[in-house]
Coordinates of C-alpha atoms and ligand atoms in Angstrom, one line a residue:
Chain A
M1 CA 150.0 98.3 110.2
S2 CA 150.7 97.1 113.8
R3 CA 148.2 95.3 115.8
S4 CA 147.7 98.3 118.2
G5 CA 147.4 100.6 115.0
I6 CA 144.5 98.4 113.8
T7 CA 142.8 98.8 117.2
R8 CA 143.4 102.4 117.1
T9 CA 141.7 102.8 113.8
V10 CA 138.9 100.6 114.9
I11 CA 138.3 102.7 118.1
W12 CA 138.4 106.0 115.9
A13 CA 136.0 104.6 113.5
A14 CA 133.7 103.5 116.3
I15 CA 133.9 106.8 117.9
A16 CA 133.2 108.9 114.5
L17 CA 130.2 106.3 113.8
C18 CA 128.8 107.2 117.4
V19 CA 129.2 110.8 116.9
G20 CA 127.7 110.7 113.5
I21 CA 124.7 108.8 114.9
V22 CA 124.3 111.5 117.9
V23 CA 124.7 114.3 115.3
F24 CA 122.2 112.8 112.9
A25 CA 119.8 112.0 116.1
I26 CA 120.0 115.7 116.9
I27 CA 119.2 116.8 113.4
A28 CA 116.4 114.4 113.1
Y29 CA 114.8 114.7 116.3
R30 CA 111.5 116.6 116.7
P31 CA 109.7 116.7 119.9
A32 CA 105.9 115.8 120.1
I33 CA 103.6 118.7 120.5
A34 CA 101.0 118.1 123.3
A35 CA 97.7 116.7 122.5
V36 CA 94.8 118.9 122.7
T37 CA 91.2 118.2 123.3
R38 CA 89.4 118.4 120.0
P39 CA 88.4 122.0 119.5
D40 CA 84.6 122.6 119.6
P41 CA 83.7 123.0 116.0
R42 CA 81.0 125.5 116.8
L43 CA 83.7 128.0 118.2
F44 CA 85.3 128.7 114.7
D45 CA 84.2 131.9 113.0
A46 CA 82.1 130.9 110.0
A47 CA 83.9 133.4 107.7
L48 CA 87.2 131.8 108.6
V49 CA 85.9 128.3 107.8
A50 CA 84.6 129.4 104.5
R51 CA 87.9 131.0 103.6
G52 CA 89.5 127.7 104.7
A53 CA 87.2 125.8 102.5
N54 CA 88.2 128.0 99.4
L55 CA 91.9 127.3 100.2
A56 CA 91.4 123.7 100.6
R57 CA 89.9 123.6 97.1
L58 CA 92.5 125.6 95.6
G59 CA 95.0 123.2 97.2
N60 CA 93.1 120.3 95.9
C61 CA 93.7 118.5 99.4
V62 CA 90.9 116.0 99.0
S63 CA 92.5 114.2 96.0
C64 CA 95.2 112.6 98.2
H65 CA 93.2 112.6 101.5
Q66 CA 90.3 110.7 100.1
A67 CA 90.2 107.1 98.8
A68 CA 87.9 106.3 96.0
G69 CA 84.3 105.7 97.5
E70 CA 85.4 106.8 100.7
R71 CA 84.7 109.9 102.9
P72 CA 86.3 113.3 102.1
Y73 CA 89.6 114.1 104.1
A74 CA 89.6 110.5 105.7
G75 CA 92.5 109.6 103.8
G76 CA 93.6 106.2 102.1
Y77 CA 94.4 107.3 98.6
P78 CA 97.5 105.5 97.2
I79 CA 100.3 107.5 96.0
K80 CA 102.7 105.5 94.2
T81 CA 106.4 106.6 94.1
P82 CA 109.5 104.8 93.0
F83 CA 110.3 104.1 96.5
G84 CA 107.1 102.7 97.6
T85 CA 103.4 103.6 98.1
V86 CA 102.2 106.3 100.6
Y87 CA 98.7 106.5 101.7
G88 CA 97.1 109.9 102.3
S89 CA 96.4 110.3 105.8
N90 CA 93.1 111.1 107.7
I91 CA 92.9 114.8 108.3
T92 CA 89.4 114.8 109.6
P93 CA 89.2 115.8 113.4
D94 CA 88.8 112.3 114.8
P95 CA 91.1 112.3 117.8
A96 CA 92.2 108.8 117.6
T97 CA 92.8 108.4 113.8
G98 CA 92.8 111.9 112.4
I99 CA 94.0 115.2 113.6
G100 CA 91.6 116.1 116.3
E101 CA 94.2 116.3 119.0
W102 CA 96.5 118.7 116.8
S103 CA 96.9 122.1 118.1
P104 CA 97.3 124.9 115.5
A105 CA 101.0 124.8 116.3
A106 CA 101.1 121.2 115.5
F107 CA 99.2 121.8 112.2
N108 CA 101.5 124.5 111.1
R109 CA 104.5 122.5 111.9
A110 CA 103.2 119.6 109.8
M111 CA 102.4 122.1 107.0
R112 CA 105.8 123.9 106.9
E113 CA 108.2 121.4 108.2
G114 CA 106.6 118.1 107.3
V115 CA 106.4 116.9 110.9
G116 CA 103.6 115.0 112.4
R117 CA 102.2 116.0 115.8
D118 CA 104.1 113.0 117.5
G119 CA 107.4 114.3 116.1
S120 CA 107.7 111.8 113.2
H121 CA 109.0 113.1 109.8
L122 CA 106.4 112.9 107.1
Y123 CA 107.0 111.7 103.6
P124 CA 107.4 114.5 101.0
A125 CA 104.5 112.9 99.0
F126 CA 102.8 115.4 101.4
P127 CA 104.1 118.5 99.5
Y128 CA 105.0 120.4 102.5
T129 CA 108.1 121.9 100.4
H130 CA 105.4 124.1 99.1
Y131 CA 103.7 125.2 102.3
A132 CA 106.5 127.1 103.9
N133 CA 105.2 130.5 102.4
V134 CA 101.6 129.9 103.1
T135 CA 100.6 132.9 105.4
D136 CA 99.8 132.3 109.1
S137 CA 96.3 133.5 108.5
D138 CA 95.8 131.1 105.6
L139 CA 96.9 128.2 107.8
G140 CA 94.7 129.3 110.5
A141 CA 91.7 129.2 108.1
L142 CA 92.6 125.8 106.7
Y143 CA 92.9 124.7 110.4
A144 CA 89.4 126.1 111.0
F145 CA 88.1 124.3 107.9
L146 CA 89.5 120.8 108.8
M147 CA 88.6 121.0 112.3
T148 CA 84.8 121.6 111.4
R149 CA 84.7 118.6 109.0
P150 CA 82.7 115.6 110.3
A151 CA 85.1 113.4 112.4
V152 CA 85.8 110.1 110.5
R153 CA 87.2 107.1 112.3
A154 CA 89.4 105.6 109.6
V155 CA 93.1 104.4 109.5
P156 CA 94.5 104.4 106.0
P157 CA 96.5 101.3 104.8
A158 CA 100.0 101.1 106.0
N159 CA 102.7 102.7 103.6
T160 CA 104.8 100.2 101.7
M161 CA 108.2 101.8 101.4
I162 CA 111.2 99.9 100.3
P163 CA 113.7 99.3 103.1
P164 CA 115.3 101.4 104.9
L165 CA 112.8 104.2 103.7
G166 CA 110.2 102.9 106.3
F167 CA 112.7 104.4 108.9
R168 CA 111.4 107.9 108.9
P169 CA 114.3 109.8 110.6
L170 CA 116.1 109.3 107.4
L171 CA 113.7 112.0 105.9
A172 CA 115.5 114.5 108.0
G173 CA 118.5 114.1 105.6
W174 CA 116.0 114.5 102.5
K175 CA 114.9 117.8 104.2
L176 CA 118.4 119.0 104.7
L177 CA 118.9 118.7 101.0
F178 CA 115.5 119.9 99.7
L179 CA 113.4 121.7 102.2
R180 CA 114.8 125.0 101.5
P181 CA 112.0 127.5 101.7
Q182 CA 112.8 130.8 99.7
P183 CA 110.9 133.8 101.0
M184 CA 108.4 135.0 98.3
A185 CA 108.1 138.6 98.3
S186 CA 105.4 140.1 96.0
D187 CA 106.5 141.5 92.7
P188 CA 105.6 145.1 92.4
R189 CA 106.2 145.0 88.6
Q190 CA 103.4 142.5 88.3
S191 CA 99.6 142.9 88.8
A192 CA 97.8 142.1 92.0
A193 CA 96.3 139.1 90.2
W194 CA 99.6 137.8 89.1
N195 CA 100.8 138.0 92.5
R196 CA 97.8 136.3 93.9
G197 CA 98.2 133.6 91.2
R198 CA 101.8 133.1 91.9
Y199 CA 101.1 132.7 95.8
I200 CA 98.4 130.2 95.3
G201 CA 100.0 128.3 92.4
E202 CA 103.4 127.9 94.2
T203 CA 102.3 127.2 97.5
L204 CA 98.8 125.5 98.3
A205 CA 97.9 124.5 94.8
H206 CA 101.5 122.9 94.4
C207 CA 101.2 122.8 90.6
T208 CA 104.8 121.7 90.1
A209 CA 104.3 118.6 92.1
C210 CA 103.1 117.0 88.8
H211 CA 104.1 119.5 86.2
S212 CA 107.9 119.7 87.1
P213 CA 110.3 116.9 86.4
R214 CA 111.8 115.1 89.7
G215 CA 115.2 114.1 90.5
L216 CA 116.9 110.9 91.8
L217 CA 115.4 111.4 95.2
Q218 CA 112.0 112.5 94.0
Q219 CA 112.7 116.0 94.6
E220 CA 111.0 118.6 92.3
K221 CA 113.5 120.2 90.0
R222 CA 113.4 123.9 90.3
G223 CA 114.9 127.0 88.5
A224 CA 115.1 126.5 84.7
E225 CA 113.5 123.1 84.8
A226 CA 110.4 124.1 86.9
Y227 CA 107.2 123.5 85.1
D228 CA 109.0 121.4 82.5
G229 CA 106.5 118.6 82.6
G230 CA 106.3 115.6 85.0
W231 CA 104.4 112.6 85.9
S232 CA 101.4 111.8 88.0
G233 CA 99.5 108.6 88.5
G234 CA 100.6 107.0 85.3
W235 CA 99.9 110.3 83.3
Y236 CA 102.1 112.9 81.9
A237 CA 101.6 116.3 83.0
P238 CA 102.8 118.4 80.2
P239 CA 105.2 121.4 80.5
I240 CA 103.3 124.7 81.4
N241 CA 106.1 127.1 80.7
A242 CA 107.7 128.3 77.5
R243 CA 108.0 124.5 76.5
S244 CA 104.1 124.1 76.5
P245 CA 103.5 121.9 73.5
A246 CA 99.9 123.2 73.3
V247 CA 98.9 124.2 69.7
R248 CA 96.6 127.0 70.8
A249 CA 97.8 129.8 73.1
W250 CA 96.8 129.5 76.8
T251 CA 95.5 132.9 77.2
V252 CA 94.0 134.1 80.5
D253 CA 90.5 133.6 79.5
R254 CA 91.1 130.1 78.1
L255 CA 92.8 129.0 81.2
D256 CA 90.2 130.5 83.4
A257 CA 87.5 128.6 81.5
Y258 CA 89.5 125.5 81.5
F259 CA 90.0 125.6 85.4
R260 CA 86.3 126.5 86.0
T261 CA 84.5 123.9 83.7
G262 CA 87.1 121.3 82.9
L263 CA 87.1 122.2 79.2
S264 CA 89.0 124.7 76.9
T265 CA 87.1 124.8 73.7
A266 CA 90.6 125.9 72.1
H267 CA 92.3 122.8 73.5
A268 CA 90.5 119.8 75.2
A269 CA 89.0 118.6 78.4
A270 CA 90.8 118.1 81.5
A271 CA 91.9 114.4 81.8
G272 CA 93.4 112.0 84.3
P273 CA 94.6 113.6 87.6
M274 CA 93.8 117.2 86.2
G275 CA 90.0 116.3 86.3
P276 CA 89.7 116.4 90.0
V277 CA 92.0 119.7 90.1
T278 CA 89.4 121.5 87.8
Y279 CA 86.5 120.0 89.9
N280 CA 87.8 121.7 92.9
L281 CA 88.8 124.8 91.2
A282 CA 85.3 125.1 89.6
R283 CA 84.1 125.3 93.4
A284 CA 86.7 127.8 94.7
A285 CA 86.6 131.6 94.5
P286 CA 86.5 132.8 90.9
A287 CA 88.8 135.8 91.6
D288 CA 91.4 133.3 92.9
V289 CA 91.0 130.9 89.7
R290 CA 91.3 134.0 87.6
A291 CA 94.5 134.8 89.4
L292 CA 95.9 131.3 88.9
A293 CA 95.0 131.7 85.3
T294 CA 96.8 135.1 85.1
Y295 CA 100.0 133.6 86.6
Y296 CA 100.1 130.4 84.3
A297 CA 99.4 132.2 81.2
W298 CA 102.2 134.4 82.1
Q299 CA 104.4 131.2 82.6
M300 CA 103.4 130.0 79.0
R301 CA 103.8 133.5 77.5
E302 CA 106.7 132.3 75.4
A303 CA 105.5 129.1 74.3
P304 CA 105.3 128.5 70.6
A305 CA 101.6 128.8 70.3
A306 CA 101.6 132.1 72.2
R307 CA 103.4 133.5 69.3
V308 CA 101.8 131.8 66.4
E309 CA 99.0 129.2 66.4
P310 CA 99.9 126.7 63.7
P311 CA 97.4 125.3 61.2
L312 CA 95.9 121.9 62.2
P313 CA 97.0 119.2 59.7
D314 CA 94.8 116.4 58.7
R315 CA 97.0 113.8 57.1
R316 CA 94.2 111.3 56.8
A317 CA 95.5 109.5 53.4
S318 CA 99.0 109.0 54.6
A319 CA 98.1 108.0 58.1
S320 CA 95.7 105.4 56.6
Q321 CA 98.6 104.2 54.3
R322 CA 101.1 103.9 57.0
H323 CA 98.9 102.5 59.8
P324 CA 96.0 100.7 57.9
V325 CA 95.1 98.5 61.0
G326 CA 95.1 101.6 63.2
A327 CA 92.9 103.4 60.6
R328 CA 90.2 100.6 60.6
L329 CA 90.3 100.4 64.3
Y330 CA 89.8 104.1 64.5
E331 CA 87.0 104.0 62.0
G332 CA 85.1 101.5 64.3
A333 CA 85.8 102.7 67.6
C334 CA 86.6 106.4 67.4
A335 CA 85.3 108.0 64.3
V336 CA 81.5 108.1 65.3
C337 CA 82.5 110.8 67.8
H338 CA 85.8 112.5 66.4
E339 CA 85.3 112.6 62.8
P340 CA 84.3 116.0 61.2
G341 CA 80.5 116.1 61.1
A342 CA 80.2 113.5 63.9
A343 CA 77.7 113.9 66.7
M344 CA 80.3 115.2 69.3
M345 CA 81.9 117.6 66.8
V346 CA 78.5 118.9 65.9
A347 CA 77.9 119.5 69.7
G348 CA 81.0 121.7 69.7
R349 CA 83.5 119.5 71.4
P350 CA 87.1 120.3 70.4
V351 CA 88.6 118.3 67.3
L352 CA 91.4 115.8 68.1
P353 CA 94.4 117.8 66.9
L354 CA 93.4 120.7 69.4
G355 CA 94.2 118.4 72.3
T356 CA 97.8 118.7 73.6
P357 CA 98.6 115.0 74.1
L358 CA 99.1 114.3 70.3
H359 CA 101.7 117.2 70.3
E360 CA 103.5 115.9 73.6
D361 CA 107.0 114.3 73.3
N362 CA 105.7 111.0 74.6
P363 CA 102.4 109.1 73.9
R364 CA 101.3 108.5 77.4
D365 CA 98.3 110.8 77.6
T366 CA 97.0 109.7 74.2
I367 CA 97.2 106.1 75.5
Q368 CA 95.6 106.8 78.9
I369 CA 92.8 108.8 77.4
I370 CA 92.0 105.8 75.2
L371 CA 92.4 103.1 77.8
Q372 CA 90.4 105.2 80.6
G373 CA 88.3 107.5 78.6
L374 CA 87.3 110.8 80.3
R375 CA 85.2 111.2 83.3
P376 CA 83.3 114.2 83.3
P377 CA 85.6 116.5 85.3
V378 CA 83.5 119.3 86.8
S379 CA 79.8 118.3 86.5
A380 CA 77.8 115.3 85.1
R381 CA 77.1 117.1 81.9
G382 CA 80.4 116.1 80.4
P383 CA 82.8 116.2 78.6
Y384 CA 82.8 112.4 78.6
M385 CA 84.6 109.5 76.8
P386 CA 84.2 106.0 77.2
A387 CA 87.1 103.8 78.4
F388 CA 88.6 101.4 76.0
A389 CA 90.9 99.4 78.2
D390 CA 88.6 96.3 78.2
A391 CA 87.7 96.6 74.5
L392 CA 91.2 96.9 72.9
D393 CA 94.4 95.0 73.5
D394 CA 97.7 96.6 73.8
R395 CA 98.6 96.3 70.1
Q396 CA 95.3 97.6 69.0
V397 CA 95.6 100.7 71.2
A398 CA 99.1 101.2 69.9
E399 CA 98.0 100.9 66.3
I400 CA 95.4 103.6 67.0
V401 CA 97.9 105.9 68.7
A402 CA 100.4 105.6 65.8
Y403 CA 97.7 106.4 63.3
L404 CA 96.6 109.4 65.3
Q405 CA 100.0 110.8 65.6
V406 CA 100.7 110.7 61.9
R407 CA 97.2 112.1 61.1
H408 CA 97.1 114.9 63.5
G409 CA 100.2 115.0 65.7
S410 CA 103.5 116.7 65.6
G411 CA 107.1 115.7 66.6
P412 CA 109.0 112.5 65.8
A413 CA 107.1 109.2 65.7
W414 CA 106.6 107.7 69.2
K415 CA 108.5 104.5 69.6
D416 CA 107.8 101.2 71.6
L417 CA 104.2 102.0 71.7
E418 CA 102.8 98.6 72.6
K419 CA 105.2 98.4 75.6
D420 CA 104.1 101.9 76.7
V421 CA 100.5 100.8 76.5
A422 CA 101.3 97.9 78.9
K423 CA 102.9 100.2 81.2
A424 CA 100.3 102.7 81.1
R425 CA 97.8 100.1 82.2
E426 CA 100.1 99.0 85.0
E427 CA 100.6 102.6 86.3
G428 CA 97.3 104.2 85.4
E429 CA 94.7 105.0 87.9
Chain B
M1 CA 85.6 86.9 56.5
I2 CA 85.7 87.2 60.2
D3 CA 85.3 84.4 62.6
L4 CA 83.8 84.9 65.9
T5 CA 82.9 82.7 69.0
V6 CA 79.4 84.0 70.3
N7 CA 77.9 82.4 73.2
G8 CA 80.1 79.3 72.7
A9 CA 79.1 79.0 69.3
A10 CA 81.3 79.6 66.1
A11 CA 80.0 82.1 63.8
R12 CA 81.6 83.5 60.4
V13 CA 80.4 86.8 59.0
D14 CA 81.3 88.6 55.8
V15 CA 81.7 92.2 56.9
D16 CA 84.1 95.0 56.9
P17 CA 86.3 94.6 60.0
A18 CA 85.5 98.2 61.2
T19 CA 81.8 97.4 61.6
P20 CA 80.6 97.6 65.2
L21 CA 80.0 94.3 66.8
L22 CA 76.5 95.4 67.7
Y23 CA 75.5 95.5 64.1
V24 CA 76.9 92.1 63.6
L25 CA 75.0 90.7 66.5
R26 CA 71.8 92.1 65.5
D27 CA 71.8 92.1 61.7
D28 CA 74.0 89.1 60.9
L29 CA 73.7 86.8 63.8
H30 CA 70.1 87.7 64.8
L31 CA 70.9 88.1 68.3
H32 CA 68.6 91.0 69.3
A33 CA 69.2 91.3 73.2
A34 CA 72.0 93.9 72.8
K35 CA 70.2 97.2 72.0
F36 CA 71.3 100.3 70.1
G37 CA 70.8 103.4 72.2
C38 CA 73.3 106.0 71.3
G39 CA 76.0 104.5 69.3
L40 CA 78.3 106.6 71.0
G41 CA 79.5 104.6 74.2
Q42 CA 77.5 106.8 76.4
C43 CA 74.4 104.6 77.4
G44 CA 75.4 101.0 77.8
A45 CA 72.3 99.5 76.2
C46 CA 74.6 97.6 73.7
T47 CA 76.9 96.2 76.4
V48 CA 78.0 92.6 75.8
L49 CA 80.9 90.6 77.3
V50 CA 84.1 90.1 75.4
D51 CA 86.3 87.6 77.2
D52 CA 84.4 88.4 80.4
R53 CA 84.7 92.1 80.2
P54 CA 81.8 94.4 79.7
V55 CA 82.3 96.4 76.4
F56 CA 80.2 98.8 74.4
S57 CA 79.6 96.6 71.4
C58 CA 78.5 99.9 69.4
L59 CA 82.1 101.1 69.6
M60 CA 83.8 97.6 69.3
P61 CA 85.2 97.1 65.7
V62 CA 84.3 93.4 65.0
G63 CA 87.8 93.0 63.4
A64 CA 89.4 93.7 66.9
I65 CA 87.7 90.9 68.6
G66 CA 90.2 88.1 67.4
T67 CA 89.9 85.0 69.3
R68 CA 88.2 86.6 72.3
K69 CA 84.7 85.1 73.3
V70 CA 81.6 87.1 73.0
T71 CA 78.6 86.7 75.4
T72 CA 75.3 88.2 75.1
V73 CA 72.3 88.0 77.2
E74 CA 71.1 85.1 75.0
G75 CA 74.3 83.2 76.5
L76 CA 73.4 83.8 80.0
G77 CA 70.2 81.6 79.9
T78 CA 66.9 81.1 78.1
A79 CA 63.4 82.0 79.0
A80 CA 62.9 78.5 80.0
K81 CA 65.9 78.2 81.9
P82 CA 67.1 81.5 82.9
G83 CA 70.5 82.0 84.3
D84 CA 71.1 83.3 87.9
V85 CA 71.6 87.0 86.8
Q86 CA 68.4 86.7 84.8
R87 CA 66.5 85.1 87.8
A88 CA 67.7 87.8 90.1
F89 CA 66.5 90.6 87.6
L90 CA 63.3 88.8 87.3
H91 CA 62.8 88.3 91.2
E92 CA 63.5 92.0 91.7
Q93 CA 61.2 93.0 88.9
A94 CA 64.2 95.2 87.8
A95 CA 62.7 96.0 84.3
Q96 CA 60.5 98.8 83.5
C97 CA 60.6 99.2 79.7
G98 CA 63.5 96.8 79.6
Y99 CA 65.6 98.6 77.1
C100 CA 68.6 99.1 79.3
I101 CA 68.3 95.6 81.0
P102 CA 70.4 93.5 78.7
G103 CA 73.3 95.7 78.9
M104 CA 72.6 95.9 82.8
M105 CA 72.7 92.1 82.9
T106 CA 75.7 91.6 80.9
R107 CA 77.6 94.2 83.0
A108 CA 76.5 92.6 86.2
E109 CA 77.7 89.2 84.9
G110 CA 81.1 90.9 84.0
L111 CA 81.3 92.1 87.5
L112 CA 80.4 88.8 89.2
R113 CA 82.8 86.9 86.8
K114 CA 85.5 89.1 88.4
T115 CA 84.4 88.9 91.8
T116 CA 81.3 87.5 93.7
T117 CA 82.1 89.7 96.8
P118 CA 82.4 93.2 95.4
T119 CA 82.0 96.2 97.8
E120 CA 78.9 98.5 97.2
Y121 CA 81.2 101.1 95.7
A122 CA 82.7 98.7 93.3
M123 CA 79.5 97.3 92.4
R124 CA 77.9 100.8 91.6
T125 CA 81.2 101.8 89.7
A126 CA 80.9 98.8 87.6
M127 CA 77.2 99.4 86.9
A128 CA 77.6 103.2 86.3
P129 CA 78.5 103.2 82.5
S130 CA 75.0 101.8 81.9
L131 CA 72.1 104.4 82.0
C132 CA 68.3 103.6 82.7
R133 CA 65.9 106.1 81.3
C134 CA 63.1 104.6 83.4
G135 CA 64.9 105.2 86.7
T136 CA 64.8 101.6 87.9
H137 CA 68.3 101.8 89.3
M138 CA 67.5 100.8 92.8
R139 CA 65.8 97.7 91.6
I140 CA 68.8 97.0 89.3
L141 CA 71.2 97.4 92.1
R142 CA 69.1 95.0 94.2
A143 CA 69.0 92.4 91.4
V144 CA 72.9 92.5 91.2
R145 CA 73.1 92.2 95.0
R146 CA 71.0 89.2 94.7
A147 CA 72.7 87.5 91.9
A148 CA 76.0 88.1 93.9
V149 CA 74.5 86.0 96.5
M150 CA 73.1 83.4 94.3
R151 CA 76.7 83.0 93.2
G152 CA 77.8 82.1 96.6
G153 CA 79.0 85.6 97.5
G154 CA 77.4 88.9 98.3
V155 CA 78.0 92.7 98.3
V156 CA 80.2 92.9 101.3
D157 CA 78.9 96.2 102.6
A158 CA 75.6 96.1 100.9
A159 CA 73.4 99.3 101.2
E160 CA 70.4 97.0 101.6
P161 CA 70.2 93.4 102.7
V162 CA 69.0 90.6 100.2
T163 CA 66.0 89.2 101.7
Ligands
LIG1 S1 74.5 102.1 72.1 FE1 76.5 101.5 72.7 S2 76.6 102.8 74.5 FE2 74.8 103.5 73.7
LIG2 S1 64.2 99.9 82.4 FE1 63.7 101.4 80.8 S2 65.7 102.0 80.3 FE2 66.0 100.9 82.1

């Protein structure tokens, strides 16, 4: 190429780059929405606030917008992603550090488009991909609820994103790819409860955020892969569709009881991040919780256990033979509660093989429950299990898990257990 | 035969490896500070330190301890020469019947070995697995705050000052 040819190419490339930057800037640009004076909390209708409170519980908002030991909705909970840690924001009506200066229009834009009042793009750890179909009236109720919370002055820790993801305009590109709201018309062939359950579950409750696998850019997989199981806080959120590994059918009644009490006597207790979900559902409108149960029982209607509930094997002898170390540890650490006839069994707690973790295709939940135990999910009365993270080392936990899988579980033997215990400790919360 | 290090001393016991550490401590080593409350990991009366971490000794198979060091309240000081956690509990008169107190003291010791400047929330979270039937929780918390100060630290956002 001649010298002037090179110059021309360089000039054209520079022009293309400039045009690209301008186009991207136009796509990414969102104006700020004018600040308002914090609305007087006394001006909100009490019924509207109560409706918003119910929606906030169904949406489990507080789980991410409250740090351990801190005040509700003041933010600060760390959400770990492969791209860095995002901290839940302060959504109390404090004008300086919360959303006190946000108008309803600013709030609605944040919920539906993932854009802050100042025009900055919000990380999709805030699951706005779910909120496009929340009705205007429900957004109004949520706004009323949040604006009537006590204002807390609190700045959550700064996000620690890997470069260049700290540059928020890039999120506009992510949204072009993945923020594709589909209208959700009600399905006349289904019951009112089913339609209500779908509305709540697919929008505010954002169940797929944990229960669906994610793609390379952390987008939730949709379509046939929706509800195929995902990850949350170092725990595995099992499939809740036809691939549910549960060994007892999730009927509407059982799901309803599980949501409201944190325990299904035909399965087990809500563990890990599901605990707080049931804590909030237990305090939501019973009809809405029942609707959620209706919809998710339907999602799992073709799961194996919905057709036939298999017998629960107890391969005690072969498990002891294959994992003698695990058997001895189980005897000293677990049997006093879990063996047939033990105190907890007599008290009516579900037997180990009823729990889904031993039937999942990975050992993570079994490991986490041993490490972290169970905090009573809904009320102080339990169910409870002590944590063994400080009592047992990685190899010992792995031995117990291997023993339990042979004794009560299903599926091919889990591999690399010891490594996964170490990983579970690192990722677990 | 199982070899243990308890309160800095070597011990050898002839028991089944699935035996709970609590039974070995009380029945074989005659260390009676750790108490049996529930045997289910629910009350914390049996709490001891295993390598500086509080564990329920009722659910700790003795064979799982390996080379880790066990510390009971007997290892924190003696009646003649109480350790600082013990002195803090005495100073605050934190015991009513006293049944929960050895577990409370080892749990407090475990917390302070990790940090002498916990937050009030971290302190309460650390103490929460131990229950007290007599309801002396407020005094127990005061004792832990005092012990933190005696260790050169202090609960950073203490709900009550140590006076
Ligand atoms: S006796 Fe060990 S926790 Fe109650
Ligand atoms: S002092 Fe009696 S149980 Fe705590």
